[in-house]
Amino acid sequence: MFEIIQIPALSDNYIYIIIDKKTNITACVDPAVSKAVLVLLEKKKLKLNYIFNTHHHHDHVGGNLEIKKKTNCKILGPEKDYERIPGIDIPLKNNDEFDLGDINFKIFEVPGHTSGHICFYSENAKLLFCGDVLFSLGCGRVFEGTNEQMWSSLLKIRSLPDRTNVYCGHEYTKSNILFALSLDPENKKLLSKKNDVENLLQNGKSTVPFNLGIEKKLNPFLNSDNRSFQKMLGVSDYSSQKTFNYIRKKKDIF
Ligand code: ZN
Ligand code: FE
């Protein structure tokens, strides 16, 4: 058994607290800030054991040092970003494993948004913490890596089981769905998802986590190799990679 608490931070970031209920071992994923995390730990009488960082961007590591100072936790993050993750203790690389109590995490390197980006996947708990690689109906901007890396990182995530619950770094669903609809305006599933998303947001709720199985069907980026989607976009002669590049470029200026 485990519990996950979502803390909204900055303008649209999500910080997560994972608690293994049997042992009370606790981790914080991508602390954008320290204060909200420390307040929550205090309120819940939790002792923080670890920080998990997916990548080095400030809106994911901004709380690292202050939280470490106050809680004495250990910080796990990508080996490739060793120099850029404040306070890192345990560097992680592809296929490393880490147990948080009963939750077994496997690490995947998913470059593209940044060159060192990793995600934390748990098969037994059906969890994926993917930072800024996959968002609901979207994907991260390609800052340091290449489009080729981003597409292959998304394929790696797409190969995970449909039942996986995805916890991403930002609440971007609303603008992503508007973009997805601009490509595929008549898509009934997208239109009904838009309604659901608007209802959630209007009631001050989050659209994250989301189900990977649904995402495989609706996320335009994950359908870059879908022949009928390519045809609808008018790019049926494009390779999967070229289709991904095309969609990414359109989104960058959307
Ligand atoms: Zn980022
Ligand atoms: Fe971010």
mmCIF file of C-alpha atoms and ligand atoms in Angstrom:
data_model
loop_
_atom_site.group_PDB
_atom_site.id
_atom_site.type_symbol
_atom_site.label_atom_id
_atom_site.label_comp_id
_atom_site.label_asym_id
_atom_site.label_seq_id
_atom_site.Cartn_x
_atom_site.Cartn_y
_atom_site.Cartn_z
ATOM 1 C CA MET A 1 0.000 0.000 0.000
ATOM 2 C CA PHE A 2 1.117 3.491 -0.739
ATOM 3 C CA GLU A 3 -0.215 7.020 -0.836
ATOM 4 C CA ILE A 4 0.661 9.782 -3.266
ATOM 5 C CA ILE A 5 0.053 13.420 -2.421
ATOM 6 C CA GLN A 6 0.112 16.007 -5.168
ATOM 7 C CA ILE A 7 1.279 19.518 -4.340
ATOM 8 C CA PRO A 8 0.677 22.255 -6.926
ATOM 9 C CA ALA A 9 3.579 24.711 -7.059
ATOM 10 C CA LEU A 10 4.675 27.790 -9.016
ATOM 11 C CA SER A 11 2.278 28.496 -11.865
ATOM 12 C CA ASP A 12 1.598 24.958 -13.120
ATOM 13 C CA ASN A 13 4.106 22.531 -11.574
ATOM 14 C CA TYR A 14 3.238 19.404 -9.620
ATOM 15 C CA ILE A 15 5.372 18.108 -6.778
ATOM 16 C CA TYR A 16 4.594 14.595 -5.490
ATOM 17 C CA ILE A 17 5.045 12.958 -2.119
ATOM 18 C CA ILE A 18 5.100 9.148 -2.187
ATOM 19 C CA ILE A 19 4.573 7.332 1.110
ATOM 20 C CA ASP A 20 5.042 3.596 1.475
ATOM 21 C CA LYS A 21 2.352 2.923 4.071
ATOM 22 C CA LYS A 22 3.923 -0.180 5.615
ATOM 23 C CA THR A 23 7.281 1.367 6.405
ATOM 24 C CA ASN A 24 6.394 5.096 6.206
ATOM 25 C CA ILE A 25 9.403 5.535 3.935
ATOM 26 C CA THR A 26 8.726 8.745 2.038
ATOM 27 C CA ALA A 27 10.029 10.379 -1.110
ATOM 28 C CA CYS A 28 9.391 13.708 -2.785
ATOM 29 C CA VAL A 29 9.439 13.898 -6.583
ATOM 30 C CA ASP A 30 10.745 17.084 -8.257
ATOM 31 C CA PRO A 31 10.416 19.684 -5.493
ATOM 32 C CA ALA A 32 10.035 22.921 -7.419
ATOM 33 C CA VAL A 33 10.002 24.736 -4.091
ATOM 34 C CA SER A 34 10.831 23.797 -0.496
ATOM 35 C CA LYS A 35 8.228 25.540 1.620
ATOM 36 C CA ALA A 36 5.076 23.753 0.474
ATOM 37 C CA VAL A 37 6.853 20.414 0.872
ATOM 38 C CA LEU A 38 8.140 21.170 4.373
ATOM 39 C CA VAL A 39 4.715 22.417 5.471
ATOM 40 C CA LEU A 40 3.056 19.244 4.226
ATOM 41 C CA LEU A 41 5.626 16.959 5.875
ATOM 42 C CA GLU A 42 5.093 18.790 9.147
ATOM 43 C CA LYS A 43 1.322 18.638 8.870
ATOM 44 C CA LYS A 44 1.348 14.902 8.113
ATOM 45 C CA LYS A 45 4.103 14.186 10.662
ATOM 46 C CA LEU A 46 6.223 12.573 7.979
ATOM 47 C CA LYS A 47 9.956 12.186 7.847
ATOM 48 C CA LEU A 48 11.307 12.580 4.327
ATOM 49 C CA ASN A 49 13.843 9.953 3.274
ATOM 50 C CA TYR A 50 14.458 10.797 -0.372
ATOM 51 C CA ILE A 51 14.095 13.337 -3.141
ATOM 52 C CA PHE A 52 13.719 11.964 -6.672
ATOM 53 C CA ASN A 53 14.720 14.360 -9.455
ATOM 54 C CA THR A 54 13.764 13.648 -13.068
ATOM 55 C CA HIS A 55 15.920 16.416 -14.567
ATOM 56 C CA HIS A 56 17.932 19.474 -13.683
ATOM 57 C CA HIS A 57 15.496 22.296 -14.538
ATOM 58 C CA HIS A 58 14.996 24.770 -11.734
ATOM 59 C CA ASP A 59 11.241 24.166 -11.524
ATOM 60 C CA HIS A 60 12.056 20.533 -10.585
ATOM 61 C CA VAL A 61 15.056 20.918 -8.261
ATOM 62 C CA GLY A 62 14.486 24.392 -6.781
ATOM 63 C CA GLY A 63 13.577 22.987 -3.341
ATOM 64 C CA ASN A 64 16.401 20.408 -3.151
ATOM 65 C CA LEU A 65 18.946 22.095 -0.914
ATOM 66 C CA GLU A 66 16.569 23.645 1.590
ATOM 67 C CA ILE A 67 14.599 20.405 1.972
ATOM 68 C CA LYS A 68 17.802 18.391 2.329
ATOM 69 C CA LYS A 69 19.059 20.807 4.979
ATOM 70 C CA LYS A 70 15.847 20.503 7.000
ATOM 71 C CA THR A 71 15.177 16.768 6.590
ATOM 72 C CA ASN A 72 18.578 15.228 5.947
ATOM 73 C CA CYS A 73 17.100 13.270 3.038
ATOM 74 C CA LYS A 74 19.135 11.685 0.254
ATOM 75 C CA ILE A 75 18.772 13.028 -3.286
ATOM 76 C CA LEU A 76 18.512 10.706 -6.295
ATOM 77 C CA GLY A 77 18.838 12.009 -9.822
ATOM 78 C CA PRO A 78 20.275 11.415 -13.260
ATOM 79 C CA GLU A 79 23.961 10.495 -13.364
ATOM 80 C CA LYS A 80 24.308 12.486 -16.577
ATOM 81 C CA ASP A 81 23.227 15.626 -14.701
ATOM 82 C CA TYR A 82 25.442 15.002 -11.681
ATOM 83 C CA GLU A 83 26.941 18.479 -11.958
ATOM 84 C CA ARG A 84 23.590 20.176 -12.406
ATOM 85 C CA ILE A 85 21.401 18.588 -9.700
ATOM 86 C CA PRO A 86 21.865 20.507 -6.432
ATOM 87 C CA GLY A 87 22.807 18.229 -3.527
ATOM 88 C CA ILE A 88 22.640 14.945 -5.458
ATOM 89 C CA ASP A 89 23.760 11.875 -3.443
ATOM 90 C CA ILE A 90 22.754 8.878 -5.547
ATOM 91 C CA PRO A 91 23.300 9.071 -9.334
ATOM 92 C CA LEU A 92 20.984 6.911 -11.437
ATOM 93 C CA LYS A 93 21.368 5.487 -14.918
ATOM 94 C CA ASN A 94 19.305 3.414 -17.324
ATOM 95 C CA ASN A 95 17.823 0.210 -15.816
ATOM 96 C CA ASP A 96 18.935 0.986 -12.260
ATOM 97 C CA GLU A 97 16.416 -0.104 -9.643
ATOM 98 C CA PHE A 98 15.440 1.471 -6.371
ATOM 99 C CA ASP A 99 13.047 0.216 -3.695
ATOM 100 C CA LEU A 100 10.940 2.676 -1.758
ATOM 101 C CA GLY A 101 9.584 0.269 0.847
ATOM 102 C CA ASP A 102 7.474 -2.176 -1.150
ATOM 103 C CA ILE A 103 7.441 -0.032 -4.283
ATOM 104 C CA ASN A 104 10.048 -1.151 -6.777
ATOM 105 C CA PHE A 105 11.187 1.596 -9.135
ATOM 106 C CA LYS A 106 13.062 1.069 -12.348
ATOM 107 C CA ILE A 107 14.914 3.990 -13.910
ATOM 108 C CA PHE A 108 14.689 4.786 -17.618
ATOM 109 C CA GLU A 109 16.811 7.340 -19.400
ATOM 110 C CA VAL A 110 14.452 9.424 -21.545
ATOM 111 C CA PRO A 111 16.524 12.194 -23.160
ATOM 112 C CA GLY A 112 15.028 14.919 -25.360
ATOM 113 C CA HIS A 113 13.618 17.618 -23.075
ATOM 114 C CA THR A 114 17.048 17.623 -21.391
ATOM 115 C CA SER A 115 19.927 15.328 -22.264
ATOM 116 C CA GLY A 116 20.009 13.682 -18.828
ATOM 117 C CA HIS A 117 16.270 13.300 -18.209
ATOM 118 C CA ILE A 118 15.175 10.107 -16.406
ATOM 119 C CA CYS A 119 11.827 8.711 -15.319
ATOM 120 C CA PHE A 120 10.884 6.531 -12.364
ATOM 121 C CA TYR A 121 8.687 3.568 -13.270
ATOM 122 C CA SER A 122 7.091 1.074 -10.907
ATOM 123 C CA GLU A 123 5.571 -2.015 -12.459
ATOM 124 C CA ASN A 124 4.175 -3.343 -9.186
ATOM 125 C CA ALA A 125 2.602 -0.038 -8.147
ATOM 126 C CA LYS A 126 1.637 0.902 -11.761
ATOM 127 C CA LEU A 127 3.294 4.308 -11.461
ATOM 128 C CA LEU A 128 5.316 6.465 -13.790
ATOM 129 C CA PHE A 129 6.924 9.723 -12.718
ATOM 130 C CA CYS A 130 8.037 11.196 -16.007
ATOM 131 C CA GLY A 131 8.864 14.855 -15.307
ATOM 132 C CA ASP A 132 8.654 16.843 -18.524
ATOM 133 C CA VAL A 133 8.771 14.032 -21.103
ATOM 134 C CA LEU A 134 5.124 13.022 -21.437
ATOM 135 C CA PHE A 135 2.190 15.256 -20.517
ATOM 136 C CA SER A 136 -1.482 14.513 -20.846
ATOM 137 C CA LEU A 137 -2.156 15.011 -24.583
ATOM 138 C CA GLY A 138 1.318 16.442 -25.097
ATOM 139 C CA CYS A 139 5.043 16.029 -24.619
ATOM 140 C CA GLY A 140 7.901 18.181 -23.389
ATOM 141 C CA ARG A 141 9.665 20.710 -25.526
ATOM 142 C CA VAL A 142 12.944 19.511 -26.979
ATOM 143 C CA PHE A 143 15.517 21.775 -25.304
ATOM 144 C CA GLU A 144 18.827 19.918 -25.067
ATOM 145 C CA GLY A 145 18.325 16.681 -26.904
ATOM 146 C CA THR A 146 17.174 15.951 -30.439
ATOM 147 C CA ASN A 147 13.754 15.156 -31.861
ATOM 148 C CA GLU A 148 15.101 11.654 -32.536
ATOM 149 C CA GLN A 149 15.864 11.202 -28.827
ATOM 150 C CA MET A 150 12.465 12.564 -27.808
ATOM 151 C CA TRP A 151 10.579 10.260 -30.154
ATOM 152 C CA SER A 152 12.487 7.221 -28.955
ATOM 153 C CA SER A 153 11.936 8.259 -25.314
ATOM 154 C CA LEU A 154 8.205 8.478 -25.997
ATOM 155 C CA LEU A 155 8.276 5.046 -27.647
ATOM 156 C CA LYS A 156 9.930 3.660 -24.523
ATOM 157 C CA ILE A 157 7.135 5.104 -22.387
ATOM 158 C CA ARG A 158 4.494 3.903 -24.856
ATOM 159 C CA SER A 159 5.776 0.342 -24.444
ATOM 160 C CA LEU A 160 4.752 0.332 -20.761
ATOM 161 C CA PRO A 161 1.451 -1.318 -19.765
ATOM 162 C CA ASP A 162 -1.849 0.505 -20.410
ATOM 163 C CA ARG A 163 -2.750 0.344 -16.714
ATOM 164 C CA THR A 164 0.159 2.667 -15.779
ATOM 165 C CA ASN A 165 -0.800 5.862 -13.947
ATOM 166 C CA VAL A 166 1.283 8.738 -15.220
ATOM 167 C CA TYR A 167 2.405 11.540 -12.893
ATOM 168 C CA CYS A 168 3.940 14.330 -14.953
ATOM 169 C CA GLY A 169 5.575 17.609 -13.975
ATOM 170 C CA HIS A 170 3.004 20.144 -15.160
ATOM 171 C CA GLU A 171 -0.695 20.894 -15.541
ATOM 172 C CA TYR A 172 -0.636 21.516 -19.300
ATOM 173 C CA THR A 173 -3.647 19.412 -20.278
ATOM 174 C CA LYS A 174 -5.969 22.245 -21.267
ATOM 175 C CA SER A 175 -3.655 23.835 -23.818
ATOM 176 C CA ASN A 176 -2.524 20.407 -25.025
ATOM 177 C CA ILE A 177 -6.071 19.345 -25.724
ATOM 178 C CA LEU A 178 -6.733 22.537 -27.690
ATOM 179 C CA PHE A 179 -3.673 21.762 -29.782
ATOM 180 C CA ALA A 180 -4.727 18.127 -30.270
ATOM 181 C CA LEU A 181 -8.146 19.325 -31.406
ATOM 182 C CA SER A 182 -6.562 21.773 -33.838
ATOM 183 C CA LEU A 183 -5.050 18.727 -35.578
ATOM 184 C CA ASP A 184 -8.113 16.526 -35.268
ATOM 185 C CA PRO A 185 -11.167 18.773 -34.721
ATOM 186 C CA GLU A 186 -13.857 16.096 -35.142
ATOM 187 C CA ASN A 187 -12.361 13.530 -32.791
ATOM 188 C CA LYS A 188 -15.242 12.603 -30.459
ATOM 189 C CA LYS A 189 -13.024 11.135 -27.760
ATOM 190 C CA LEU A 190 -10.940 14.304 -27.680
ATOM 191 C CA LEU A 191 -14.058 16.470 -27.556
ATOM 192 C CA SER A 192 -15.457 14.541 -24.621
ATOM 193 C CA LYS A 193 -12.059 14.574 -22.887
ATOM 194 C CA LYS A 194 -12.027 18.360 -23.339
ATOM 195 C CA ASN A 195 -15.307 18.522 -21.424
ATOM 196 C CA ASP A 196 -13.970 16.335 -18.626
ATOM 197 C CA VAL A 197 -10.791 18.393 -18.404
ATOM 198 C CA GLU A 198 -12.669 21.692 -18.284
ATOM 199 C CA ASN A 199 -14.945 20.369 -15.545
ATOM 200 C CA LEU A 200 -12.013 19.200 -13.446
ATOM 201 C CA LEU A 201 -10.144 22.484 -13.822
ATOM 202 C CA GLN A 202 -13.220 24.627 -13.146
ATOM 203 C CA ASN A 203 -13.652 22.747 -9.880
ATOM 204 C CA GLY A 204 -10.066 23.398 -8.901
ATOM 205 C CA LYS A 205 -9.088 19.763 -9.532
ATOM 206 C CA SER A 206 -6.096 18.289 -11.288
ATOM 207 C CA THR A 207 -6.084 16.387 -14.595
ATOM 208 C CA VAL A 208 -3.015 14.478 -13.416
ATOM 209 C CA PRO A 209 -2.340 11.559 -12.894
ATOM 210 C CA PHE A 210 -3.663 10.151 -16.143
ATOM 211 C CA ASN A 211 -3.968 6.704 -17.636
ATOM 212 C CA LEU A 212 -1.301 5.646 -20.134
ATOM 213 C CA GLY A 213 -3.682 3.392 -22.099
ATOM 214 C CA ILE A 214 -5.986 6.328 -22.923
ATOM 215 C CA GLU A 215 -2.988 8.474 -23.712
ATOM 216 C CA LYS A 216 -1.733 5.954 -26.276
ATOM 217 C CA LYS A 217 -4.996 6.462 -28.156
ATOM 218 C CA LEU A 218 -5.410 10.242 -27.814
ATOM 219 C CA ASN A 219 -1.977 11.873 -27.531
ATOM 220 C CA PRO A 220 -0.997 13.171 -30.992
ATOM 221 C CA PHE A 221 2.735 12.757 -30.320
ATOM 222 C CA LEU A 222 2.288 9.090 -29.386
ATOM 223 C CA ASN A 223 0.505 8.599 -32.712
ATOM 224 C CA SER A 224 3.326 9.846 -34.929
ATOM 225 C CA ASP A 225 3.568 6.354 -36.465
ATOM 226 C CA ASN A 226 -0.189 5.865 -36.832
ATOM 227 C CA ARG A 227 -0.883 5.596 -40.562
ATOM 228 C CA SER A 228 -4.458 6.864 -40.476
ATOM 229 C CA PHE A 229 -3.458 9.794 -38.233
ATOM 230 C CA GLN A 230 -0.653 10.660 -40.676
ATOM 231 C CA LYS A 231 -3.137 10.501 -43.509
ATOM 232 C CA MET A 232 -5.527 12.824 -41.702
ATOM 233 C CA LEU A 233 -2.677 15.295 -41.143
ATOM 234 C CA GLY A 234 -1.907 15.161 -44.845
ATOM 235 C CA VAL A 235 1.578 13.730 -44.298
ATOM 236 C CA SER A 236 1.069 10.101 -45.322
ATOM 237 C CA ASP A 237 4.431 10.073 -47.109
ATOM 238 C CA TYR A 238 6.292 11.027 -43.888
ATOM 239 C CA SER A 239 8.248 8.636 -41.704
ATOM 240 C CA SER A 240 7.226 8.345 -38.027
ATOM 241 C CA GLN A 241 10.162 10.527 -37.070
ATOM 242 C CA LYS A 242 9.309 13.161 -39.632
ATOM 243 C CA THR A 243 5.683 13.149 -38.472
ATOM 244 C CA PHE A 244 6.810 13.600 -34.856
ATOM 245 C CA ASN A 245 9.043 16.531 -35.908
ATOM 246 C CA TYR A 246 6.138 18.041 -37.820
ATOM 247 C CA ILE A 247 3.743 17.841 -34.845
ATOM 248 C CA ARG A 248 6.372 19.086 -32.384
ATOM 249 C CA LYS A 249 7.128 22.088 -34.588
ATOM 250 C CA LYS A 250 3.438 22.932 -34.917
ATOM 251 C CA LYS A 251 3.019 22.748 -31.141
ATOM 252 C CA ASP A 252 6.054 24.963 -30.552
ATOM 253 C CA ILE A 253 4.323 27.805 -32.370
ATOM 254 C CA PHE A 254 0.737 26.988 -31.319
HETATM 255 ZN ZN ZN B 1 11.789 20.876 -17.535
HETATM 256 FE FE FE B 2 9.266 21.659 -15.916
#
